[in-house]
Amino acid sequence: MRFIERWRAWASHHRVHAGILFALLYVALSRTSSERFVIGAAVVVVGEAIRVWACGHLVRNIELTRGGPYRYVRNPLYLGSLAIGLGLALLAARAPIWLGGFAVLYLGFYLPTMHVEELRLQSLFGGEYKEYFEQVPRLLPGVRHIDPWQDTAAEPPPFSWQQARQNRELRTVAVMTALLIVQALKLL
């Protein structure tokens, strides 16, 4: 049990480094085709749109974010990352190899990170987070969704481009755009 706790902490701290390493290998080694490019790029764009939407609502460590995509899943940033990874893998000519590599990355780094972040949010927001945790699924929207705002008189705050910039999501947009451009250039 101690190993799992230590791995979760280590993986949470190093997930970005692992993602960068995976992206560098991807750029260096992957190839694509016109058909794969269109399908994979579309999935990448959907994933990045989910991440931008989430970052436009996320106010880290100050309030429990429950608006935007946080109404449907507790971890929309990781849902967006999942879509991006799947899109990049589908874009590659040897998709099964890239899907396997991405699965290892996601299961080994992102799932443990979600657990660590849930513990942190529980310590920051206590009962409010516990209620939210029980109402909203972790990663994939459920069929039977309970809106975490339904019992409050307040409306969730609107999407904010300023908040998305403050959460540095535009860097991820730039990186994904660059990855897609590199893959498009490989087609030529």
mmCIF file of C-alpha atoms in Angstrom:
data_model
loop_
_atom_site.group_PDB
_atom_site.id
_atom_site.type_symbol
_atom_site.label_atom_id
_atom_site.label_comp_id
_atom_site.label_asym_id
_atom_site.label_seq_id
_atom_site.Cartn_x
_atom_site.Cartn_y
_atom_site.Cartn_z
ATOM 1 C CA MET A 1 0.000 0.000 0.000
ATOM 2 C CA ARG A 2 2.840 2.389 0.808
ATOM 3 C CA PHE A 3 4.290 1.836 -2.688
ATOM 4 C CA ILE A 4 0.988 2.836 -4.305
ATOM 5 C CA GLU A 5 0.836 6.049 -2.276
ATOM 6 C CA ARG A 6 4.432 6.892 -3.172
ATOM 7 C CA TRP A 7 3.812 6.104 -6.853
ATOM 8 C CA ARG A 8 0.721 8.325 -6.908
ATOM 9 C CA ALA A 9 2.693 11.227 -5.452
ATOM 10 C CA TRP A 10 5.638 10.670 -7.813
ATOM 11 C CA ALA A 11 3.416 10.217 -10.880
ATOM 12 C CA SER A 12 1.421 13.327 -10.012
ATOM 13 C CA HIS A 13 4.603 15.354 -9.771
ATOM 14 C CA HIS A 14 6.147 13.960 -12.989
ATOM 15 C CA ARG A 15 3.105 13.537 -15.282
ATOM 16 C CA VAL A 16 3.981 16.603 -17.346
ATOM 17 C CA HIS A 17 7.562 15.393 -17.828
ATOM 18 C CA ALA A 18 6.285 11.967 -18.917
ATOM 19 C CA GLY A 19 3.841 13.616 -21.313
ATOM 20 C CA ILE A 20 6.588 15.749 -22.836
ATOM 21 C CA LEU A 21 8.822 12.713 -23.298
ATOM 22 C CA PHE A 22 5.952 10.808 -24.921
ATOM 23 C CA ALA A 23 5.211 13.790 -27.216
ATOM 24 C CA LEU A 24 8.871 14.038 -28.278
ATOM 25 C CA LEU A 25 8.972 10.329 -29.103
ATOM 26 C CA TYR A 26 5.697 10.713 -30.932
ATOM 27 C CA VAL A 27 6.979 13.569 -33.089
ATOM 28 C CA ALA A 28 10.218 11.740 -33.855
ATOM 29 C CA LEU A 29 8.810 8.300 -34.613
ATOM 30 C CA SER A 30 5.203 8.515 -35.759
ATOM 31 C CA ARG A 31 3.915 8.688 -39.311
ATOM 32 C CA THR A 32 0.420 9.348 -40.605
ATOM 33 C CA SER A 33 -1.803 9.125 -43.674
ATOM 34 C CA SER A 34 -4.356 11.616 -45.006
ATOM 35 C CA GLU A 35 -7.318 9.619 -43.689
ATOM 36 C CA ARG A 36 -5.754 9.061 -40.271
ATOM 37 C CA PHE A 37 -4.745 12.704 -40.047
ATOM 38 C CA VAL A 38 -8.306 13.946 -40.519
ATOM 39 C CA ILE A 39 -9.797 11.555 -37.945
ATOM 40 C CA GLY A 40 -7.024 11.946 -35.376
ATOM 41 C CA ALA A 41 -6.823 15.726 -35.713
ATOM 42 C CA ALA A 42 -10.584 16.007 -35.173
ATOM 43 C CA VAL A 43 -10.326 14.036 -31.917
ATOM 44 C CA VAL A 44 -7.339 16.160 -30.810
ATOM 45 C CA VAL A 45 -9.326 19.350 -31.473
ATOM 46 C CA VAL A 46 -12.279 18.039 -29.437
ATOM 47 C CA GLY A 47 -9.927 17.155 -26.569
ATOM 48 C CA GLU A 48 -8.285 20.560 -26.634
ATOM 49 C CA ALA A 49 -11.688 22.266 -26.761
ATOM 50 C CA ILE A 50 -12.698 20.383 -23.592
ATOM 51 C CA ARG A 51 -9.462 21.501 -21.905
ATOM 52 C CA VAL A 52 -9.950 25.167 -22.913
ATOM 53 C CA TRP A 53 -13.565 25.037 -21.721
ATOM 54 C CA ALA A 54 -12.430 23.612 -18.382
ATOM 55 C CA CYS A 55 -9.621 26.147 -17.946
ATOM 56 C CA GLY A 56 -12.054 28.978 -18.664
ATOM 57 C CA HIS A 57 -13.944 27.964 -15.522
ATOM 58 C CA LEU A 58 -11.173 26.678 -13.253
ATOM 59 C CA VAL A 59 -10.160 28.812 -10.277
ATOM 60 C CA ARG A 60 -7.447 26.727 -8.625
ATOM 61 C CA ASN A 61 -7.330 26.340 -4.846
ATOM 62 C CA ILE A 62 -9.619 29.319 -4.177
ATOM 63 C CA GLU A 63 -13.042 27.889 -4.891
ATOM 64 C CA LEU A 64 -14.426 24.518 -5.847
ATOM 65 C CA THR A 65 -15.058 24.796 -9.567
ATOM 66 C CA ARG A 66 -18.428 23.319 -10.497
ATOM 67 C CA GLY A 67 -19.370 25.244 -13.630
ATOM 68 C CA GLY A 68 -18.790 24.483 -17.307
ATOM 69 C CA PRO A 69 -17.589 20.927 -17.884
ATOM 70 C CA TYR A 70 -17.110 20.485 -14.126
ATOM 71 C CA ARG A 71 -20.900 20.084 -14.002
ATOM 72 C CA TYR A 72 -20.520 16.776 -15.855
ATOM 73 C CA VAL A 73 -17.159 15.339 -14.753
ATOM 74 C CA ARG A 74 -14.781 16.125 -11.889
ATOM 75 C CA ASN A 75 -11.713 15.957 -14.128
ATOM 76 C CA PRO A 76 -12.502 17.547 -17.500
ATOM 77 C CA LEU A 77 -8.854 18.512 -18.041
ATOM 78 C CA TYR A 78 -7.903 14.834 -17.900
ATOM 79 C CA LEU A 79 -10.887 13.919 -20.079
ATOM 80 C CA GLY A 80 -9.556 16.413 -22.638
ATOM 81 C CA SER A 81 -6.063 14.959 -22.285
ATOM 82 C CA LEU A 82 -7.508 11.490 -22.825
ATOM 83 C CA ALA A 83 -9.157 12.640 -26.063
ATOM 84 C CA ILE A 84 -5.947 14.357 -27.204
ATOM 85 C CA GLY A 85 -3.874 11.240 -26.553
ATOM 86 C CA LEU A 86 -6.381 9.018 -28.338
ATOM 87 C CA GLY A 87 -6.514 11.448 -31.257
ATOM 88 C CA LEU A 88 -2.725 11.520 -31.596
ATOM 89 C CA ALA A 89 -2.590 7.729 -31.412
ATOM 90 C CA LEU A 90 -5.334 7.378 -34.043
ATOM 91 C CA LEU A 91 -3.459 9.842 -36.229
ATOM 92 C CA ALA A 92 -0.358 7.628 -36.234
ATOM 93 C CA ALA A 93 0.200 4.930 -38.853
ATOM 94 C CA ARG A 94 0.945 2.282 -36.231
ATOM 95 C CA ALA A 95 -2.028 3.220 -34.063
ATOM 96 C CA PRO A 96 -2.030 0.075 -31.851
ATOM 97 C CA ILE A 97 1.543 0.741 -30.688
ATOM 98 C CA TRP A 98 0.792 4.391 -29.932
ATOM 99 C CA LEU A 99 -2.521 3.504 -28.260
ATOM 100 C CA GLY A 100 -0.654 1.038 -26.037
ATOM 101 C CA GLY A 101 1.996 3.597 -25.162
ATOM 102 C CA PHE A 102 -0.596 6.223 -24.403
ATOM 103 C CA ALA A 103 -2.582 3.732 -22.274
ATOM 104 C CA VAL A 104 0.533 3.064 -20.181
ATOM 105 C CA LEU A 105 1.135 6.817 -19.808
ATOM 106 C CA TYR A 106 -2.477 7.553 -18.894
ATOM 107 C CA LEU A 107 -2.961 4.642 -16.497
ATOM 108 C CA GLY A 108 0.462 5.091 -14.922
ATOM 109 C CA PHE A 109 0.492 8.854 -14.537
ATOM 110 C CA TYR A 110 -2.898 10.495 -15.034
ATOM 111 C CA LEU A 111 -5.145 8.147 -13.034
ATOM 112 C CA PRO A 112 -2.858 8.328 -9.970
ATOM 113 C CA THR A 113 -2.770 12.112 -10.349
ATOM 114 C CA MET A 114 -6.571 12.277 -10.266
ATOM 115 C CA HIS A 115 -6.524 10.406 -6.967
ATOM 116 C CA VAL A 116 -3.907 12.751 -5.459
ATOM 117 C CA GLU A 117 -5.845 15.802 -6.612
ATOM 118 C CA GLU A 118 -9.082 14.439 -5.166
ATOM 119 C CA LEU A 119 -7.395 14.064 -1.770
ATOM 120 C CA ARG A 120 -6.061 17.633 -2.010
ATOM 121 C CA LEU A 121 -9.484 19.017 -2.944
ATOM 122 C CA GLN A 122 -11.055 17.081 -0.071
ATOM 123 C CA SER A 123 -8.608 18.713 2.341
ATOM 124 C CA LEU A 124 -9.212 22.181 0.839
ATOM 125 C CA PHE A 125 -13.003 22.109 0.508
ATOM 126 C CA GLY A 126 -14.129 19.399 2.957
ATOM 127 C CA GLY A 127 -17.847 18.605 2.886
ATOM 128 C CA GLU A 128 -18.493 20.726 -0.195
ATOM 129 C CA TYR A 129 -16.083 18.544 -2.171
ATOM 130 C CA LYS A 130 -17.451 15.348 -0.637
ATOM 131 C CA GLU A 131 -20.943 16.260 -1.865
ATOM 132 C CA TYR A 132 -19.601 17.174 -5.318
ATOM 133 C CA PHE A 133 -17.550 13.930 -5.377
ATOM 134 C CA GLU A 134 -20.695 11.896 -4.732
ATOM 135 C CA GLN A 135 -22.765 13.725 -7.373
ATOM 136 C CA VAL A 136 -20.389 14.055 -10.325
ATOM 137 C CA PRO A 137 -18.460 11.212 -12.036
ATOM 138 C CA ARG A 138 -14.665 11.283 -12.114
ATOM 139 C CA LEU A 139 -13.885 11.169 -15.822
ATOM 140 C CA LEU A 140 -16.736 10.085 -18.089
ATOM 141 C CA PRO A 141 -20.158 11.752 -17.935
ATOM 142 C CA GLY A 142 -22.765 9.410 -16.528
ATOM 143 C CA VAL A 143 -26.150 8.619 -17.974
ATOM 144 C CA ARG A 144 -27.800 9.752 -14.757
ATOM 145 C CA HIS A 145 -26.182 13.108 -14.145
ATOM 146 C CA ILE A 146 -26.959 15.237 -11.092
ATOM 147 C CA ASP A 147 -26.230 18.930 -11.600
ATOM 148 C CA PRO A 148 -24.087 20.129 -8.664
ATOM 149 C CA TRP A 149 -25.696 23.587 -8.955
ATOM 150 C CA GLN A 150 -29.300 22.365 -8.737
ATOM 151 C CA ASP A 151 -29.718 23.061 -5.010
ATOM 152 C CA THR A 152 -28.086 26.487 -4.977
ATOM 153 C CA ALA A 153 -29.577 29.853 -5.801
ATOM 154 C CA ALA A 154 -26.306 30.911 -7.416
ATOM 155 C CA GLU A 155 -25.510 30.437 -11.070
ATOM 156 C CA PRO A 156 -22.142 29.018 -12.074
ATOM 157 C CA PRO A 157 -19.705 31.668 -13.277
ATOM 158 C CA PRO A 158 -19.503 32.094 -17.062
ATOM 159 C CA PHE A 159 -16.580 30.947 -19.209
ATOM 160 C CA SER A 160 -13.646 33.386 -19.119
ATOM 161 C CA TRP A 161 -10.876 33.618 -21.728
ATOM 162 C CA GLN A 162 -8.859 35.498 -19.113
ATOM 163 C CA GLN A 163 -9.178 32.518 -16.765
ATOM 164 C CA ALA A 164 -8.148 30.108 -19.553
ATOM 165 C CA ARG A 165 -5.056 32.271 -20.183
ATOM 166 C CA GLN A 166 -4.318 32.488 -16.469
ATOM 167 C CA ASN A 167 -4.473 28.680 -16.287
ATOM 168 C CA ARG A 168 -1.893 28.619 -19.122
ATOM 169 C CA GLU A 169 -4.019 26.477 -21.423
ATOM 170 C CA LEU A 170 -3.003 28.523 -24.438
ATOM 171 C CA ARG A 171 0.436 26.884 -24.176
ATOM 172 C CA THR A 172 -1.207 23.499 -24.592
ATOM 173 C CA VAL A 173 -3.162 24.835 -27.576
ATOM 174 C CA ALA A 174 0.146 25.984 -29.106
ATOM 175 C CA VAL A 175 1.812 22.604 -28.487
ATOM 176 C CA MET A 176 -1.109 20.652 -29.979
ATOM 177 C CA THR A 177 -1.178 22.991 -32.968
ATOM 178 C CA ALA A 178 2.557 22.443 -33.472
ATOM 179 C CA LEU A 179 2.151 18.647 -33.218
ATOM 180 C CA LEU A 180 -0.593 18.694 -35.840
ATOM 181 C CA ILE A 181 1.464 20.942 -38.122
ATOM 182 C CA VAL A 182 4.454 18.582 -37.838
ATOM 183 C CA GLN A 183 2.239 15.620 -38.697
ATOM 184 C CA ALA A 184 0.702 17.515 -41.620
ATOM 185 C CA LEU A 185 4.197 18.352 -42.905
ATOM 186 C CA LYS A 186 5.117 14.650 -42.721
ATOM 187 C CA LEU A 187 2.314 13.990 -45.216
ATOM 188 C CA LEU A 188 4.096 16.186 -47.732
#
